Coordinates of C-alpha atoms and ligand atoms in Angstrom, one line a residue:
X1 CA 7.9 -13.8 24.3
X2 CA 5.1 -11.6 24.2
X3 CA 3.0 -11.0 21.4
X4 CA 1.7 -7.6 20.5
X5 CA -0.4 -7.3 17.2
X6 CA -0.5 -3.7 16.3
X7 CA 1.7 -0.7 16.5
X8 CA 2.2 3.1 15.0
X9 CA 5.6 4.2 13.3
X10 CA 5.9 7.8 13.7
X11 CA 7.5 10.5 11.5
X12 CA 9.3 14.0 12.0
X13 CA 7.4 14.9 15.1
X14 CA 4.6 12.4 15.6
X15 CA 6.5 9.8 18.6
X16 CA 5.9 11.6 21.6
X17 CA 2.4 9.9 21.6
X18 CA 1.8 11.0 25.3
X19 CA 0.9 7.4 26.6
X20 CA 2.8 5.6 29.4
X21 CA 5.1 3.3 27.8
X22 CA 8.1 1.0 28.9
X23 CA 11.2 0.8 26.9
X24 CA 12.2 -2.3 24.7
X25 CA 15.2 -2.8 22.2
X26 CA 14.5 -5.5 19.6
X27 CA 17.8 -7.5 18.5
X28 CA 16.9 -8.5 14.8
X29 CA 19.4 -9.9 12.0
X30 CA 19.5 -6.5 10.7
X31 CA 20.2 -4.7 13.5
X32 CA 18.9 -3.1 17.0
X33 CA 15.4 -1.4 17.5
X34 CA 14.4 0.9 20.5
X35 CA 10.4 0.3 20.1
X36 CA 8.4 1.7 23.1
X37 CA 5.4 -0.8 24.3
X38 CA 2.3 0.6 26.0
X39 CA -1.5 -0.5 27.1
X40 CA -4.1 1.6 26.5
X41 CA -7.8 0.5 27.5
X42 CA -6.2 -3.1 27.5
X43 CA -5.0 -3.1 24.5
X44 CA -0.8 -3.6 23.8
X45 CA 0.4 -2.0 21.1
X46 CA 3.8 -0.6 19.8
X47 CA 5.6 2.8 19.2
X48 CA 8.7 3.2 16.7
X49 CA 9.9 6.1 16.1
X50 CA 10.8 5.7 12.5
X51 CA 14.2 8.8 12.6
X52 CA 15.1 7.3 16.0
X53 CA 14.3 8.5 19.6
X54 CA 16.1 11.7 19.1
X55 CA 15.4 12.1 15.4
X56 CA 18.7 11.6 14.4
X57 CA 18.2 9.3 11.6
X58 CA 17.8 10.8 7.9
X59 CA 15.3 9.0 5.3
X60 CA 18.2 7.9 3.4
X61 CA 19.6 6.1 6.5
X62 CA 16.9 4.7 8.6
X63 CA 17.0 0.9 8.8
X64 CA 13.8 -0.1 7.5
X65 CA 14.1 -3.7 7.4
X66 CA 15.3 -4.1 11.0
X67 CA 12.3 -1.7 11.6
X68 CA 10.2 -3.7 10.4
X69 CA 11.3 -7.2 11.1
X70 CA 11.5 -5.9 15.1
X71 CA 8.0 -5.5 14.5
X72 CA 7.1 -8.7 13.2
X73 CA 9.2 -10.7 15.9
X74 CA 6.9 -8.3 18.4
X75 CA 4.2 -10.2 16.8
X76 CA 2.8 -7.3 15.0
X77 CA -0.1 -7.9 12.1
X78 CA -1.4 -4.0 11.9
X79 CA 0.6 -1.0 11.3
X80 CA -0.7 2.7 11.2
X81 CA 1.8 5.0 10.3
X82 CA 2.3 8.6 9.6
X83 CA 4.9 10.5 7.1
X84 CA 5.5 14.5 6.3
X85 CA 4.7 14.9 3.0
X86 CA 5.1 17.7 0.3
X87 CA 2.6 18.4 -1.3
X88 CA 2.2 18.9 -5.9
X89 CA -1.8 19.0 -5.4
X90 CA -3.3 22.0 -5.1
X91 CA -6.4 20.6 -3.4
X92 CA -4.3 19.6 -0.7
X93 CA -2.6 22.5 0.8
X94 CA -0.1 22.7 4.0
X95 CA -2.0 21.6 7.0
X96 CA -3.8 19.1 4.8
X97 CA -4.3 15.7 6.3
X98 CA -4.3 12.8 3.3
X99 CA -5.0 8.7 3.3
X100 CA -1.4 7.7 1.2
X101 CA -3.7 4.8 -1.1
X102 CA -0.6 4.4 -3.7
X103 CA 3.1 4.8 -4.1
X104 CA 5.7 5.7 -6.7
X105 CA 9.2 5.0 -6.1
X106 CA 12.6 6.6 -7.1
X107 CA 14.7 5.4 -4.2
X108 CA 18.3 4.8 -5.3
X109 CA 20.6 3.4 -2.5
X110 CA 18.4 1.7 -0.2
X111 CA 17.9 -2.0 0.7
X112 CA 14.2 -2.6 -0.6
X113 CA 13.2 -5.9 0.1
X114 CA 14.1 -9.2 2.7
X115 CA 13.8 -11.0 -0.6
X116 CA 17.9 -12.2 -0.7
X117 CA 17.9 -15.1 -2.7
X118 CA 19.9 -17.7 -1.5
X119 CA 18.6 -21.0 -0.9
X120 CA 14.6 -19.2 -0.8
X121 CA 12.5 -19.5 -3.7
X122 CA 13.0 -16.4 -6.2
X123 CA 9.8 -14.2 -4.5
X124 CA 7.7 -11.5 -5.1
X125 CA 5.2 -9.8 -3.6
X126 CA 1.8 -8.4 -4.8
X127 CA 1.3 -4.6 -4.9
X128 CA -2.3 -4.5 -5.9
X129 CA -2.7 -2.9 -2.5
X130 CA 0.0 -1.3 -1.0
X131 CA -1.7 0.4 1.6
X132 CA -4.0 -1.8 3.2
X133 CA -7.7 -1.1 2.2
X134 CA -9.2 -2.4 5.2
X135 CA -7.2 0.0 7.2
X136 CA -7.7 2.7 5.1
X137 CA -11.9 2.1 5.2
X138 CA -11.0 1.9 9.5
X139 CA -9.7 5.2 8.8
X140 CA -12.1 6.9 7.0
X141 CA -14.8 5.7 9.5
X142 CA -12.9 6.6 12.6
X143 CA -12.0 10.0 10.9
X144 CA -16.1 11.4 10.9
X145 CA -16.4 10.1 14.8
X146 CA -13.0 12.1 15.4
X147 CA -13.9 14.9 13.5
X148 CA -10.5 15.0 11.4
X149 CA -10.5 15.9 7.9
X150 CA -8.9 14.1 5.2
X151 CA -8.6 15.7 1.9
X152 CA -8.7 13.2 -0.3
X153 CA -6.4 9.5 -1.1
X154 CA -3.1 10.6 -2.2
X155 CA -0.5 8.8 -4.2
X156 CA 2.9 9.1 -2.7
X157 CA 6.1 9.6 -4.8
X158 CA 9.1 8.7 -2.5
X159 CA 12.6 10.0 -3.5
X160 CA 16.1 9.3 -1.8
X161 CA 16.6 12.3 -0.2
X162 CA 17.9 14.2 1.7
X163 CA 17.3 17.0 -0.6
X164 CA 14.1 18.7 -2.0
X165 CA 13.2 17.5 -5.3
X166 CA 14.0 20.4 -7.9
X167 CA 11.1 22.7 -9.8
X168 CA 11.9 19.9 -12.7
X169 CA 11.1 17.0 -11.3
X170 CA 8.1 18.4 -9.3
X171 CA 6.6 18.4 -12.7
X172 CA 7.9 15.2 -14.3
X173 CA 6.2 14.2 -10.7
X174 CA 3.0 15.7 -11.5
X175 CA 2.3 15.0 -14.7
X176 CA 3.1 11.3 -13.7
X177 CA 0.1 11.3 -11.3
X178 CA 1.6 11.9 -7.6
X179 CA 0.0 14.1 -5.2
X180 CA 2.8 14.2 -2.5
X181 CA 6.2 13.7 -1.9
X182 CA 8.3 12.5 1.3
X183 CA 11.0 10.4 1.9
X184 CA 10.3 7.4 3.9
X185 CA 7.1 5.4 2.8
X186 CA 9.1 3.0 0.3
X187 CA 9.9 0.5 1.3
X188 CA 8.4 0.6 4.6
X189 CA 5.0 -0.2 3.0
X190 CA 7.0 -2.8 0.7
X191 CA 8.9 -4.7 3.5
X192 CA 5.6 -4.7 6.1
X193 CA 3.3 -6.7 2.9
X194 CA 6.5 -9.0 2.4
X195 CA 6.1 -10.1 5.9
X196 CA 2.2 -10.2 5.2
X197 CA 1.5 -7.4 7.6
X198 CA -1.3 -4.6 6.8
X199 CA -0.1 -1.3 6.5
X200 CA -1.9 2.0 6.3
X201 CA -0.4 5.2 6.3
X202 CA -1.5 9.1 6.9
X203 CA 0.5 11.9 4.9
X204 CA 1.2 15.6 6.8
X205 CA 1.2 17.8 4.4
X206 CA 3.7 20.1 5.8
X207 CA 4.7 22.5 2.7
X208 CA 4.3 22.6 -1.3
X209 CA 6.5 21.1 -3.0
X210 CA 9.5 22.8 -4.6
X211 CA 8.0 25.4 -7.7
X212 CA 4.2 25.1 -5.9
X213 CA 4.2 28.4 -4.5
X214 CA 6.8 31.1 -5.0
X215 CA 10.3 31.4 -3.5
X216 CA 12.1 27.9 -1.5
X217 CA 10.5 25.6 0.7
X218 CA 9.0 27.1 4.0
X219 CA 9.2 24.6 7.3
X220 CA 8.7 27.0 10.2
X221 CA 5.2 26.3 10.4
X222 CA 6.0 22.1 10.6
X223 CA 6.2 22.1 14.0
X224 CA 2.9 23.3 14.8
X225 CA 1.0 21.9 12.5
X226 CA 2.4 18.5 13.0
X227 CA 1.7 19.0 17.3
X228 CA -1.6 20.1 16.8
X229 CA -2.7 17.4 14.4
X230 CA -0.6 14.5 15.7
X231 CA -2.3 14.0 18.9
X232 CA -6.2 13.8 17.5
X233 CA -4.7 11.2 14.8
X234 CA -2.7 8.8 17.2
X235 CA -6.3 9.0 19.2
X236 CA -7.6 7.6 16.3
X237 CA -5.4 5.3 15.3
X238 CA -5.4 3.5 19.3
X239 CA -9.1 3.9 18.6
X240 CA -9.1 1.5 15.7
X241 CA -7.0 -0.5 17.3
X242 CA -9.2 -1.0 20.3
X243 CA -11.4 -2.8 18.1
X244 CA -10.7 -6.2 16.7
X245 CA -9.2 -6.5 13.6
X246 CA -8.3 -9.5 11.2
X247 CA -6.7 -10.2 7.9
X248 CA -10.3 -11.7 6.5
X249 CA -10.9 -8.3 4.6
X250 CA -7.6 -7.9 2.8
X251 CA -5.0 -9.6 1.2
X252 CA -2.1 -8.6 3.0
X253 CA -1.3 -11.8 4.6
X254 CA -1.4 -13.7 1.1
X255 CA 0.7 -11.1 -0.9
X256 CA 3.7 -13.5 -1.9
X257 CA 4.2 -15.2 -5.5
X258 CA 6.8 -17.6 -6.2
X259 CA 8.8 -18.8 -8.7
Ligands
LIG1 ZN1 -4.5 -5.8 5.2

């Protein structure tokens, strides 16, 4: 079995990561996983395209913990990942790139956890951190060298979907702290620290949210936005990953408490 240690999960428009790659499919307990595998500069690393290949899959659907769990039995310890996000801060306008360092959940239907019960102790896991910090310092530093702008950490709210979040809620949302929106984060970031992976994740901001600006939500401009910035930050990300990285700066591999 081979053993790959890092990979990128891709969002709405960010898997066609222009790198040779050979097809895999993952069987897991929770179901199948097309992951692409590629080398670059000598370094393995894997591609999931978190909607599916042909972006078929909506946030309230995707099968996050066979996602994730392919990814672990790949032998994966590092995950860079990217999400389209809306966006309730005003410093951080459509076109905006942002570090997600925090999340807020209102899923409502979605398996959250591989935490079943059964004859395991009762678990939980530590969210001190969601978002790997040593990633997220990797990211900052490879950012200046790449010459991409982030605005700013961002705390991400993540809702069911697939609808917009109403005018009403965008408040409730801002006054509780968030600065984006999106659909998918939670519980990716959840399930990766269960299997004591480090996660980091980069936000798109690809519109304001609901109530922001004036009228209903605008995509047509997603698509180029999201090509022109997708390519400079998977660069970075295989970047980072070309270096060597460990678990001795974070505590994602020791995240579990039991009972
Ligand atoms: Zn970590």
């Amino acid at each position: 079995m081979i053993t790959i240690q890092y990979a990128i999960i891709g969002g709405t428009g960010v898997y066609d990561s222009g790198v040779a790659s050979i097809q895999k499919t993952v069987n897991t307990e929770y179901g199948k996983v097309e992951v692409d595998i590629a080398e670059v500069e000598g370094t393995s690393m894997v591609f999931l395209a978190r909607h599916g290949k042909e972006h078929g899959i909506p946030p309230h659907l995707i099968n996050y913990r066979a996602n994730i769990k392919a990814l672990q039995e790949l032998g994966v310890q590092h995950i860079f990942a990217t999400a389209a996000v809306g966006s309730l801060n005003p410093d951080y306008p459509t076109g905006s790139l942002v570090v997600l360092s925090d999340f807020m959940e209102m899923t409502k239907q979605r398996p959250l956890t591989f935490f079943e019960g059964g004859t395991d102790d009762v678990k939980h896991v530590n969210m001190d951190d969601p978002y790997c910090g040593n990633l997220r310092k990797h990211l900052l530093e490879a950012a200046k060298l790449h010459k991409i702008q982030f605005k700013g950490n961002a705390v991400y709210l993540c809702t069911e979907g697939p609808r917009f979040e109403t005018e009403a809620e965008i408040r409730m949302m801002r006054k509780w702290g968030a600065d984006v929106v999106g659909m998918t984060s939670v519980p990716e970031v959840v399930l990766a620290k269960e299997l004591g992976m480090c996660y980091a994740s980069v936000g798109f901001v690809v519109n304001m949210a609901t109530g922001m600006e004036s009228g209903p939500i605008q995509l047509e401009s997603i698509g180029d936005m999201l090509a022109r910035n997708k390519e400079k930050v998977n660069k970075m990300f295989l970047d980072i990953f070309s270096k060597t990285l460990d678990q001795q700066n974070c505590g994602c591999a020791d995240s579990i408490v039991c009972l």
